[in-house]
Coordinates of C-alpha atoms in Angstrom, one line a residue:
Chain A
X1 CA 0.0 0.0 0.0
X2 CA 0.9 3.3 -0.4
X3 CA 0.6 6.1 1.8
X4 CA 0.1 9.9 0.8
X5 CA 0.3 12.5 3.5
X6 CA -1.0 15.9 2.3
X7 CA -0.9 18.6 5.0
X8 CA -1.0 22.8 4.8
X9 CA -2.8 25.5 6.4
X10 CA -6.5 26.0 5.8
X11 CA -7.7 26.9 2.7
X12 CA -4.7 26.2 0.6
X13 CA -6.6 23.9 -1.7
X14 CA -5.6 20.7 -0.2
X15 CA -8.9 18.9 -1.4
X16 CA -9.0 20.1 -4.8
X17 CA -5.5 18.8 -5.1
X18 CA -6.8 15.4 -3.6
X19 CA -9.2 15.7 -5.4
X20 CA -7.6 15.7 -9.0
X21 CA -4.8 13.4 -7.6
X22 CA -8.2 10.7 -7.0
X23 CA -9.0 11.5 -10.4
X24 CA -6.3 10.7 -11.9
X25 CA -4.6 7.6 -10.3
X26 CA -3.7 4.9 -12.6
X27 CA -5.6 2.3 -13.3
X28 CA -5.8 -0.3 -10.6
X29 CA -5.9 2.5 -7.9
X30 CA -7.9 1.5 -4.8
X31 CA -7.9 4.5 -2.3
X32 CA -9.3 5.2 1.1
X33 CA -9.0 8.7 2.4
X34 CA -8.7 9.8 5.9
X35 CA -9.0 13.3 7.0
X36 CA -7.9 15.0 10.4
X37 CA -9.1 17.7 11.3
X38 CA -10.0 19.6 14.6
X39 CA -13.8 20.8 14.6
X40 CA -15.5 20.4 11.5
X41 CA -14.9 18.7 8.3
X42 CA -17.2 17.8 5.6
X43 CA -14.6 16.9 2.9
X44 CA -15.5 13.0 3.7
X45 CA -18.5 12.4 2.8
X46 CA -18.0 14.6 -0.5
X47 CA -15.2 12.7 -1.6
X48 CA -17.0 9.5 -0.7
X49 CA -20.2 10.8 -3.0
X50 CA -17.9 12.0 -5.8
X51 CA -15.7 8.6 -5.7
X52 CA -17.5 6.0 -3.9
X53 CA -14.6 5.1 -1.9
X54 CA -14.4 4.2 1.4
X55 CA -13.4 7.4 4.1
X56 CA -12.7 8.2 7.7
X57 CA -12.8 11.2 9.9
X58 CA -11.7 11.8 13.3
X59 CA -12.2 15.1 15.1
X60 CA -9.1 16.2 17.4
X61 CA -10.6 18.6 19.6
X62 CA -8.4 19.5 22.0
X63 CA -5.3 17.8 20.4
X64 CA -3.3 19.1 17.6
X65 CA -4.6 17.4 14.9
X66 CA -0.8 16.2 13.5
X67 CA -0.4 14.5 17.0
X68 CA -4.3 12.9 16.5
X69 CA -2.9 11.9 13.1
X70 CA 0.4 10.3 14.6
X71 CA -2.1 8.5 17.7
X72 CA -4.3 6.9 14.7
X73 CA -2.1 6.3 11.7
X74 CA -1.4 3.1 12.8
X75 CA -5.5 2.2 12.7
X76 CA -6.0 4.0 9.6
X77 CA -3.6 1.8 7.8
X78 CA -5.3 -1.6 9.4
X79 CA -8.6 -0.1 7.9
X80 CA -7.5 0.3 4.5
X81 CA -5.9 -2.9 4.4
X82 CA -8.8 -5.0 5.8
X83 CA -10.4 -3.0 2.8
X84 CA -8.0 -4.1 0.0
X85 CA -7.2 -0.5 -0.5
X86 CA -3.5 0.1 -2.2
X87 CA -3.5 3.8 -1.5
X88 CA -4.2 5.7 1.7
X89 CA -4.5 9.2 1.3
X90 CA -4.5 11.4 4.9
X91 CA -5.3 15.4 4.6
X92 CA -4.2 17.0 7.6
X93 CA -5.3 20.7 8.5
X94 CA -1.8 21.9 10.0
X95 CA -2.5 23.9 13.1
X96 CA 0.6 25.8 13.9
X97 CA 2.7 24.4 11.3
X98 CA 5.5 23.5 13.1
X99 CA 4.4 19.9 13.9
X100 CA 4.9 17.8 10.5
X101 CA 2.5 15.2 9.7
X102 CA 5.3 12.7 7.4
X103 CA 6.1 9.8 8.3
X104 CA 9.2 7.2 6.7
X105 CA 7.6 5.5 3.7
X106 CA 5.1 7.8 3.1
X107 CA 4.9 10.3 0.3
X108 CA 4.5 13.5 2.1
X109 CA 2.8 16.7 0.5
X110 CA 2.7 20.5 1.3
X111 CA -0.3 22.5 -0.6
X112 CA 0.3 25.9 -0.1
X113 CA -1.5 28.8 -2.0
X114 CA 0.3 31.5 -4.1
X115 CA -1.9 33.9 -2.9
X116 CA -0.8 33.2 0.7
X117 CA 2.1 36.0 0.5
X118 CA 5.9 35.7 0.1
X119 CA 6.6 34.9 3.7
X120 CA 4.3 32.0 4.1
X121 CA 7.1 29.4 3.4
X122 CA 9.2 30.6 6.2
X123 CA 5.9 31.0 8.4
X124 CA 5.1 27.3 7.5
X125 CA 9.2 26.3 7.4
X126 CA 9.0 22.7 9.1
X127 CA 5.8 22.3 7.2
X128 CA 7.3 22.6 4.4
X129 CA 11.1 21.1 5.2
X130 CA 10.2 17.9 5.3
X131 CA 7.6 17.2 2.7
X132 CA 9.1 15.7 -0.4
X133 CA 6.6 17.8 -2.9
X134 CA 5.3 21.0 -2.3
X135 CA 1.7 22.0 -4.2
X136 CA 1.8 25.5 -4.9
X137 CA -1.9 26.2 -5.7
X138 CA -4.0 29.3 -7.4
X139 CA -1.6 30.1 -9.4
X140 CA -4.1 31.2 -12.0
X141 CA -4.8 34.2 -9.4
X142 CA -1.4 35.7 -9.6
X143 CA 1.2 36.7 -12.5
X144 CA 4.0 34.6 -13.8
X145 CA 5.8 36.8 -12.1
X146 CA 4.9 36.8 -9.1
X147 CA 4.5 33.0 -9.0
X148 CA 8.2 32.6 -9.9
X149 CA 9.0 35.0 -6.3
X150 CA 6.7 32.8 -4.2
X151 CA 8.9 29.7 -5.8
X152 CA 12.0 31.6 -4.9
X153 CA 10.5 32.2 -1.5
X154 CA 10.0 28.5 -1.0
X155 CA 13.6 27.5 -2.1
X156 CA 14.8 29.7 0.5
X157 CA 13.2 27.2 2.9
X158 CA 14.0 23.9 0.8
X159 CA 16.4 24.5 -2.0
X160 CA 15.9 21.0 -3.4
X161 CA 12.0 20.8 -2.7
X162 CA 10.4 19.2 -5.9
X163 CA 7.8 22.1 -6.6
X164 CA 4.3 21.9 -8.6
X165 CA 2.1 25.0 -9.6
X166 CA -1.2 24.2 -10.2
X167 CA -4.7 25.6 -10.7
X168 CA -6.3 22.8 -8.6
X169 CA -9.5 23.6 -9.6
X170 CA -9.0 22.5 -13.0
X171 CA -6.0 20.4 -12.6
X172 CA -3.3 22.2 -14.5
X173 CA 0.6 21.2 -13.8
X174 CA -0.7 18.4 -11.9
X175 CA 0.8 15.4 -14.5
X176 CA 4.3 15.7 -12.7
X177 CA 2.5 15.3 -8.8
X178 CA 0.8 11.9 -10.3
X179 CA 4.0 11.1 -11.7
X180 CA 5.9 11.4 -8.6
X181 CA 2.6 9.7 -6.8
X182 CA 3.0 6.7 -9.2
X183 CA 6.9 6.3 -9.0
X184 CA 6.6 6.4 -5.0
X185 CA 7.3 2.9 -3.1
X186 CA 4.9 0.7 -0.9
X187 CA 5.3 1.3 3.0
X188 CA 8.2 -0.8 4.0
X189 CA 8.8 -3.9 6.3
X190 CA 9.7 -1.4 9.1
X191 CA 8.2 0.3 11.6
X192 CA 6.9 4.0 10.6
X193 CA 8.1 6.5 12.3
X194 CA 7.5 10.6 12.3
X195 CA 10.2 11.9 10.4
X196 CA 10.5 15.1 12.7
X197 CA 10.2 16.0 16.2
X198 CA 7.1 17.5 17.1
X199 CA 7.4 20.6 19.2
X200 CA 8.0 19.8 22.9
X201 CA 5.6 17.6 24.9
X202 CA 2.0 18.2 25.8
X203 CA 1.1 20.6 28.8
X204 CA -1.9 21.5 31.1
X205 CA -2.9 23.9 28.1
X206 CA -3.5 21.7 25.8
X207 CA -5.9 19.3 28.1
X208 CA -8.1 21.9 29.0
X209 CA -7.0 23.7 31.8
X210 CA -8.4 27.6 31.4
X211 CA -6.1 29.3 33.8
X212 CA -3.7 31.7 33.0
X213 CA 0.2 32.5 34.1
X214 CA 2.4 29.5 34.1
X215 CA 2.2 28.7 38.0
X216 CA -1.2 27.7 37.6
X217 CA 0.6 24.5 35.0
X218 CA 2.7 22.0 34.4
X219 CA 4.7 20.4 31.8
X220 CA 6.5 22.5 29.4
X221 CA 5.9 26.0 31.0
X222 CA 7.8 29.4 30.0
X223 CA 7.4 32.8 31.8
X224 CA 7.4 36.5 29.9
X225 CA 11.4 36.7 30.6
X226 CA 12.9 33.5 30.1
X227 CA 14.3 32.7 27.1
X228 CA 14.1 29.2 26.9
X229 CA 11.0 27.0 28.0
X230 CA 11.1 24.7 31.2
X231 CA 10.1 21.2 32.4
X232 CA 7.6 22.1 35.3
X233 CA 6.3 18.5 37.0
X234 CA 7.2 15.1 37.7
Chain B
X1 CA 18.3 37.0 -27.1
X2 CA 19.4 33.2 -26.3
X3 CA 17.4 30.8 -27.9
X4 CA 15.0 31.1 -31.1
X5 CA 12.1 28.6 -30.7
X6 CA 8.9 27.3 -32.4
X7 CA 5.4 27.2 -30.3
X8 CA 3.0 24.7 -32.0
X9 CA -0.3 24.4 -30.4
X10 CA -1.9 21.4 -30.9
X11 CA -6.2 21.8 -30.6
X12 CA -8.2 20.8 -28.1
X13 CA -12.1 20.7 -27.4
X14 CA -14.3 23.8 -26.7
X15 CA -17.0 23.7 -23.8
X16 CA -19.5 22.3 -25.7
X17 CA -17.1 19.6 -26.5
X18 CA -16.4 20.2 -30.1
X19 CA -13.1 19.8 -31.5
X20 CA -11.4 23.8 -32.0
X21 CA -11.4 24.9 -35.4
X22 CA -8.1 24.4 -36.2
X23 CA -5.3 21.5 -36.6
X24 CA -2.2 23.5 -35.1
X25 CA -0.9 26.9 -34.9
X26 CA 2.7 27.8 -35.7
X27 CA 4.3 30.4 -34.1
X28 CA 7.9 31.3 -35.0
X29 CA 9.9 34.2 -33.5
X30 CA 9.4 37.9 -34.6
X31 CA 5.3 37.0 -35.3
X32 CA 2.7 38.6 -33.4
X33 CA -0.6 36.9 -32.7
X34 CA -4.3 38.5 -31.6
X35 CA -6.6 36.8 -29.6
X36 CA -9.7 38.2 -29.7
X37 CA -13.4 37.4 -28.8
X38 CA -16.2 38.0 -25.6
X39 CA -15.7 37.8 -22.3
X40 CA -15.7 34.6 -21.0
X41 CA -14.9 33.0 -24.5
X42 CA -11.7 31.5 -23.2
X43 CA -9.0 33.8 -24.8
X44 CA -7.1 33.7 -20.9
X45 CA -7.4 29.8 -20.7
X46 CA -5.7 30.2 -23.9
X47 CA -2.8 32.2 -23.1
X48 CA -2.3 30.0 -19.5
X49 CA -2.4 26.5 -21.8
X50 CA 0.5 28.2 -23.7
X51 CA 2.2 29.7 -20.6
X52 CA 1.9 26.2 -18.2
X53 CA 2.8 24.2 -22.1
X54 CA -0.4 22.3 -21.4
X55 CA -0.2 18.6 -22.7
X56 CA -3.6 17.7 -22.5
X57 CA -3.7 18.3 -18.9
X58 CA -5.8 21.4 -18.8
X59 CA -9.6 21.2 -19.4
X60 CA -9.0 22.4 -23.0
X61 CA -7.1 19.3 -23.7
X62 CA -4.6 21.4 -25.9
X63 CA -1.4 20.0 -26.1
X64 CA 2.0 22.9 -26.7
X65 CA 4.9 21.8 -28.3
X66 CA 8.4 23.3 -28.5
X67 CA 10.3 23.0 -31.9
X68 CA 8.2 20.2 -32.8
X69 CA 8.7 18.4 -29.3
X70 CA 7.0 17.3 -25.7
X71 CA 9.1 20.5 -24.1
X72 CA 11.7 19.1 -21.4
X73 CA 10.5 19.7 -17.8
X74 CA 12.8 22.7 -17.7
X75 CA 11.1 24.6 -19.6
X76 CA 7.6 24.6 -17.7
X77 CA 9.1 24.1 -13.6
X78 CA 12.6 26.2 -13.3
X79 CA 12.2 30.3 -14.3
X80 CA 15.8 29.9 -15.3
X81 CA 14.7 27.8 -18.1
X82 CA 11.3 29.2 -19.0
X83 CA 11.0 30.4 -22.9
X84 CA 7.9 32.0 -21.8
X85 CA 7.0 34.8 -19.8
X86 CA 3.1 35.9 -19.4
X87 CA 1.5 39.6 -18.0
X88 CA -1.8 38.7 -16.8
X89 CA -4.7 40.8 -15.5
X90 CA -4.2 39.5 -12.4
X91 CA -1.4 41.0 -10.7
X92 CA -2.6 40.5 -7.4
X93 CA 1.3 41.2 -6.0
X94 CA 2.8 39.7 -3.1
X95 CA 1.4 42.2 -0.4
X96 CA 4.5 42.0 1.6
X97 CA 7.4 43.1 -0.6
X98 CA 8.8 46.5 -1.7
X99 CA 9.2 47.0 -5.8
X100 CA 12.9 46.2 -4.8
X101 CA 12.8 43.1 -3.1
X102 CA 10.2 41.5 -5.3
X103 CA 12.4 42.5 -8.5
X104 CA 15.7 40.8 -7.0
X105 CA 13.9 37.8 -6.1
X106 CA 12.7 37.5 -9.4
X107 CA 16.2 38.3 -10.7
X108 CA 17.3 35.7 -8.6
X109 CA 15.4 33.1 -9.3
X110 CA 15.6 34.0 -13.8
X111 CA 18.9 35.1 -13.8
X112 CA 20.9 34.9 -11.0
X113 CA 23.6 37.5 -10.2
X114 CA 22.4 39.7 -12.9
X115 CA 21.6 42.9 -9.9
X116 CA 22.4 45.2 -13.2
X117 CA 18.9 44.4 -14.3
X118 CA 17.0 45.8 -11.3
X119 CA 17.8 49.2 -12.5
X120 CA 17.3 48.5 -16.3
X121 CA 14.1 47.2 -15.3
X122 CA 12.5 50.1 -13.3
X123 CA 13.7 53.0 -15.9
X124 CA 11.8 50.8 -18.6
X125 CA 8.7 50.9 -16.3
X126 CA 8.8 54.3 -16.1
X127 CA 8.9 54.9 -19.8
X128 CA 5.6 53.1 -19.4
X129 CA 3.3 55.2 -16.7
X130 CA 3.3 58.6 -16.3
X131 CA 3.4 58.4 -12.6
X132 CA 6.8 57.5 -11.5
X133 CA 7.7 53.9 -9.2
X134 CA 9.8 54.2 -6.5
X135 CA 11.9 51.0 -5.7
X136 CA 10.9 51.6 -2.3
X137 CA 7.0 51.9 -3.0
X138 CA 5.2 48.5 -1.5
X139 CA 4.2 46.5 -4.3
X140 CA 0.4 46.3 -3.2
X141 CA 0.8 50.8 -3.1
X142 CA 1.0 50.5 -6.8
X143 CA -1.9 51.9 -9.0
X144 CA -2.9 49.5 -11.8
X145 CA -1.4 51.0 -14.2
X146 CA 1.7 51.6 -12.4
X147 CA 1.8 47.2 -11.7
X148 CA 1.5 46.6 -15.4
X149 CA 3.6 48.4 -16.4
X150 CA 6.4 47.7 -14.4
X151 CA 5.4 43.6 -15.2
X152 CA 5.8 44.6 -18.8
X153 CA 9.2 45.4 -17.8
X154 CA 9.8 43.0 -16.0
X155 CA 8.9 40.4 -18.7
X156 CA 11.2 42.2 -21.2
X157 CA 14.3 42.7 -18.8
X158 CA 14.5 40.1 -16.4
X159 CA 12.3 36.8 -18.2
X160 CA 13.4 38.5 -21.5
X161 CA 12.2 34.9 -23.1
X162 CA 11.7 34.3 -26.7
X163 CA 7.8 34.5 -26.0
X164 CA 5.5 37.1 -24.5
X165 CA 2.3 36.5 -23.9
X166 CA 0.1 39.6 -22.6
X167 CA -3.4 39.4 -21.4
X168 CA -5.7 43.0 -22.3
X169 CA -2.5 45.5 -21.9
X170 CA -5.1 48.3 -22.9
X171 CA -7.0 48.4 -20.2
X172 CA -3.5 49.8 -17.9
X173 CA -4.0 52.9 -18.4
X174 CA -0.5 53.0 -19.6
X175 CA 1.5 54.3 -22.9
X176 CA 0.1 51.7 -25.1
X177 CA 2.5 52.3 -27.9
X178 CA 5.9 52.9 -26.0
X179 CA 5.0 49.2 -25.0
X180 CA 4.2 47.7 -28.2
X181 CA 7.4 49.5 -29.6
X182 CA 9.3 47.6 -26.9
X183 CA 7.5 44.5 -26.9
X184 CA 8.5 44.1 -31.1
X185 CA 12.5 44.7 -30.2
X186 CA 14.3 41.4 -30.4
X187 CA 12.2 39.4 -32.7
X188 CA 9.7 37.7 -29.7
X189 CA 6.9 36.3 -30.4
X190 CA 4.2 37.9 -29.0
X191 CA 0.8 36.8 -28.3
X192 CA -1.8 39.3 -26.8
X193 CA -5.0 38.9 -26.1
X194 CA -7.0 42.1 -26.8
X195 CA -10.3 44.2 -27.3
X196 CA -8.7 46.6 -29.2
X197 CA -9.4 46.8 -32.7
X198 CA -6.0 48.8 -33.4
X199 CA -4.1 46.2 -31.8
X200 CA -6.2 43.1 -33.1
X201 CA -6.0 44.4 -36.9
X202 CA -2.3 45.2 -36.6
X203 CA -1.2 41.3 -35.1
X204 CA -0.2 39.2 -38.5
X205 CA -2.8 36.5 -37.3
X206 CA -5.9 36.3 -34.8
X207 CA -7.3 33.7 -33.3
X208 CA -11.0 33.9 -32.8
X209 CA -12.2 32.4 -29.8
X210 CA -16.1 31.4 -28.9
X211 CA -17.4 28.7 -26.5
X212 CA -14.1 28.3 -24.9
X213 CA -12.3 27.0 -27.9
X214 CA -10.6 28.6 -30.7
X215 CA -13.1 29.2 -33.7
X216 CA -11.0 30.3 -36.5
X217 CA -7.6 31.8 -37.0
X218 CA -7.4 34.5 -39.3
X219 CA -4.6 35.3 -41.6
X220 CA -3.9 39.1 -42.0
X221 CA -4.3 39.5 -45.7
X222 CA -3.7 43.3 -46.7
X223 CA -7.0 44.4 -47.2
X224 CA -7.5 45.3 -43.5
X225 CA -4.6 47.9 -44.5
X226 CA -7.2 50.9 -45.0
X227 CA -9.0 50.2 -42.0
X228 CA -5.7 50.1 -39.8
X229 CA -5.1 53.5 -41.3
X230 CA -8.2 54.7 -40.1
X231 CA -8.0 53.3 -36.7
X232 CA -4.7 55.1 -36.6
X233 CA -6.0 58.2 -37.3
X234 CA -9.1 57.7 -34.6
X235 CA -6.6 56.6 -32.1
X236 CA -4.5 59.7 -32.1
X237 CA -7.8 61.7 -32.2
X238 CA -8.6 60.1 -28.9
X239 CA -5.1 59.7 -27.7
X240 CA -5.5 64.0 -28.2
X241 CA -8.9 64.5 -26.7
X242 CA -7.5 62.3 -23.7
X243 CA -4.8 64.5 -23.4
X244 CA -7.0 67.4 -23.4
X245 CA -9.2 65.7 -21.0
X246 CA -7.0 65.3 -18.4
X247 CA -5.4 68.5 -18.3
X248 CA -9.1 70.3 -18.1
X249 CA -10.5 71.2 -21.1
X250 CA -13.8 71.5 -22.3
X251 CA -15.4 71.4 -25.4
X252 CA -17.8 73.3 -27.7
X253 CA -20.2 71.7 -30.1
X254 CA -18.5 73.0 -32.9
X255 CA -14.6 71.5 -31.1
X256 CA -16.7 68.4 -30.8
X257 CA -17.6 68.3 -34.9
X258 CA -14.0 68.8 -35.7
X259 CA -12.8 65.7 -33.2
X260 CA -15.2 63.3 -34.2
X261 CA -15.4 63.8 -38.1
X262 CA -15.1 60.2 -40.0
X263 CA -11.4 59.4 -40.4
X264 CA -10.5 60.1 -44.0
X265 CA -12.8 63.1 -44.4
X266 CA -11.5 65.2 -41.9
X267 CA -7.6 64.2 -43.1
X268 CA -9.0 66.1 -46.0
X269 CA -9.9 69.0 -44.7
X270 CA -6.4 69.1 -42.8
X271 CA -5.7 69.2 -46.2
X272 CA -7.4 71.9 -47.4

């Protein structure tokens, strides 16, 4: 099976690319599509009505959906494979962008718009550093021009980064993403594994607690004039 | 200029999905091409087909070739390598650069360590618009007319590819003809989409474009000559009345008889 991991800030334009990239999978595709996402998604059940394939959401609430993706890849992969499915394709809504949602063996893809400004890339760095193809979408809303900066900009992060402009809408450019879809290997014997470290552990914050100023939690803490964080708790 | 090349576009289907109404359509270095037709008739899908090198990937199903060939990779993902370069309406601009920044970037990512052209570059701009960039203006402080042209410069400095393609340049607000001048230097090829009938008459070929396909092309043949003349002489009519316009004049009846007299006839009375 393969596995395609397409992450990127909101309304990039990650569905229309999966979308297209459903489309057009060779012949003898089977996909199942998962998408993470924290309150509300509906891009299920409209890729399962456009495609008939099978699809899976999971909500992640108070969890950053990348580490809700890491917590039920393992699952996911079960599912499709009880299924007979020989591509699994995750969309990820990136919350802060600095977690990264690739894993070894899987293909991993940043959509990012051209309209987003010429700082995004750096804004979205991790994001972006360790995806093997970035998906620079709209590009039918700005010059050639301007297009060719927003590329620069993104080299500037990843020099190497294979890089496709597209009008996901309609598909253009999009031959050299299937290309590099096709040409990508089955998972592996091995274990998968998160091919970069998230950001620091989990704290009180991010379970719910409400109150403010660090001495009310625990776990990775920081006060206004420190410049590093700190371990607060057993 | 570095490389001559040939653009062959092969056709594709029209929204209704009818085949275009043509086989292919050469273009060599030093033509110039007119795409005209309504709103909404596909003349931009057009020009992007040719500018991405579609190969039957775009919902026209046209295919582009270069000298004869399936263009290398090259030619449609690095800037470096890209024959083409295309001014589109949309110029929505980067919001967060100066006119500097976003012209060395684009430098760098065309022609590398070519800094030269950034000044190049903005005096051309200026030849364009009669108010005056600043490298220091932001690019999204620019007026429209001020963004075109200085992505008409752009295009002819720092791309300065074999091929131009230019989406409704008339509608700037710029110096129409300095950029047509400049645009015909170096024996491009350029392709512009246009409403204007001076412009579309003058192109060697137009390609006629209804239902989001192409409908016919048209061969200049000659006999448009008289009418180009005409338009000539009705353009620098208006070009004058503009000019008078904006500097706050008014005009009589009688002023008005004079400046809108049919072409020829009014030639003759210059005459008399």
């Amino acid at each position: 099976m393969k596995l395609l991991i397409i992450a990127g800030p909101p309304s990039g334009g990650k569905t229309a690319v999966i979308r297209q990239v459903i489309k057009n999978l060779p012949e003898g595709s089977l996909p199942a599509f998962l998408k993470i996402d924290v309150v509300h998604a509906t891009e299920d059940q409209e890729l399962a009505e456009e495609f008939d394939i099978p699809v899976k959401k999971i909500y992640s609430g108070d969890i950053c959906p990348d580490h809700m993706g890491i917590l039920v890849l393992d699952d996911a992969l079960r599912w499709a494979e009880s299924l007979s499915r020989n591509i699994l394709i995750i969309e990820s809504a990136g919350l802060c962008l600095r977690c990264t949602p690739y894993t070894t063996y899987s293909l991993g893809i940043a959509v990012v718009s051209a309209i987003s400004g010429t700082n995004s890339p750096l804004k979205m760095a991790p994001l972006l550093a360790l995806a093997d193809a970035a998906v620079v979408t709209k590009t039918d809303l700005v010059s050639q021009a301007e297009k060719e900066v927003f590329r620069e900009s993104i080299r500037k992060v990843v020099p190497k980064i294979d890089i496709v402009e597209t009008n996901a809408v309609q598909g253009t450019g999009l031959r050299y993403l299937m290309r590099r879809i096709a040409d990508h290997p089955d998972i592996g014997p091995e274990q998968i594994k998160l091919r970069g470290a998230p950001p620091l552990g989990v704290c009180t914050v991010c379970i719910g607690k409400k109150e403010i100023g660090w001495k009310n939690h625990f776990g990775v803490i920081r006060p206004l004039d420190m410049p590093e964080p700190l371990y607060r708790g057993d | 200029m570095t490389k001559q090349f040939t653009l062959t576009v092969q056709s594709g289907k029209n929204r209704l999905g009818e085949q275009e109404g043509f086989e292919t359509i050469e273009i060599r270095p030093g033509d110039t091409l007119a795409i005209v037709g309504p709103t909404g008739s596909g003349k931009s899908a057009l020009i992007n087909d040719i500018e991405t090198l579609a190969q039957g990937d775009s919902i026209t199903g046209r295919r582009v070739l270069i000298n004869g060939q399936e263009p290398p990779e090259s030619f449609v993902r690095e800037p470096a390598f890209k024959p083409i370069a295309l001014i589109t309406q949309n110029t929505r601009c980067l919001a967060d650069l100066s006119v500097e920044e976003f012209l060395l970037m684009h430098i760098r990512a065309r022609k590398s360590g070519r800094g030269d052209l950034l000044e190049e570059t903005m005096n051309l701009a200026n030849t364009f618009t009669g108010e005056p960039i600043s490298l220091k203006s932001r690019m999204s402080g620019l007026s429209g007319g001020q963004t075109r042209s200085l992505m008409i410069a752009d295009a002819l400095v720092i791309s300065d590819t074999p091929i131009l393609l230019l989406d409704e340049i008339e509608n700037a607000g710029i110096f129409k003809d300095r950029v047509i001048q400049s645009l015909q230097r170096g024996n491009k090829a350029v392709i512009l989409v246009t409403h204007d009938p001076y412009l579309a008459l003058t192109a060697d070929r137009r390609i006629v474009m209804r239902h989001g396909g192409v409908a016919s092309v048209i061969e200049s043949t000659g006999e448009e000559q008289q009418l180009i003349e005409d338009l000539a002489l009705i353009e620098d009519r208006l070009h004058q009345i503009r000019e008078k316009l904006r500097q706050g004049a008014t005009f009589s009846s009688v002023s008005a008889k004079v400046l809108m007299a049919p072409a020829r006839q009014s030639l003759q009375l210059n005459r008399v």
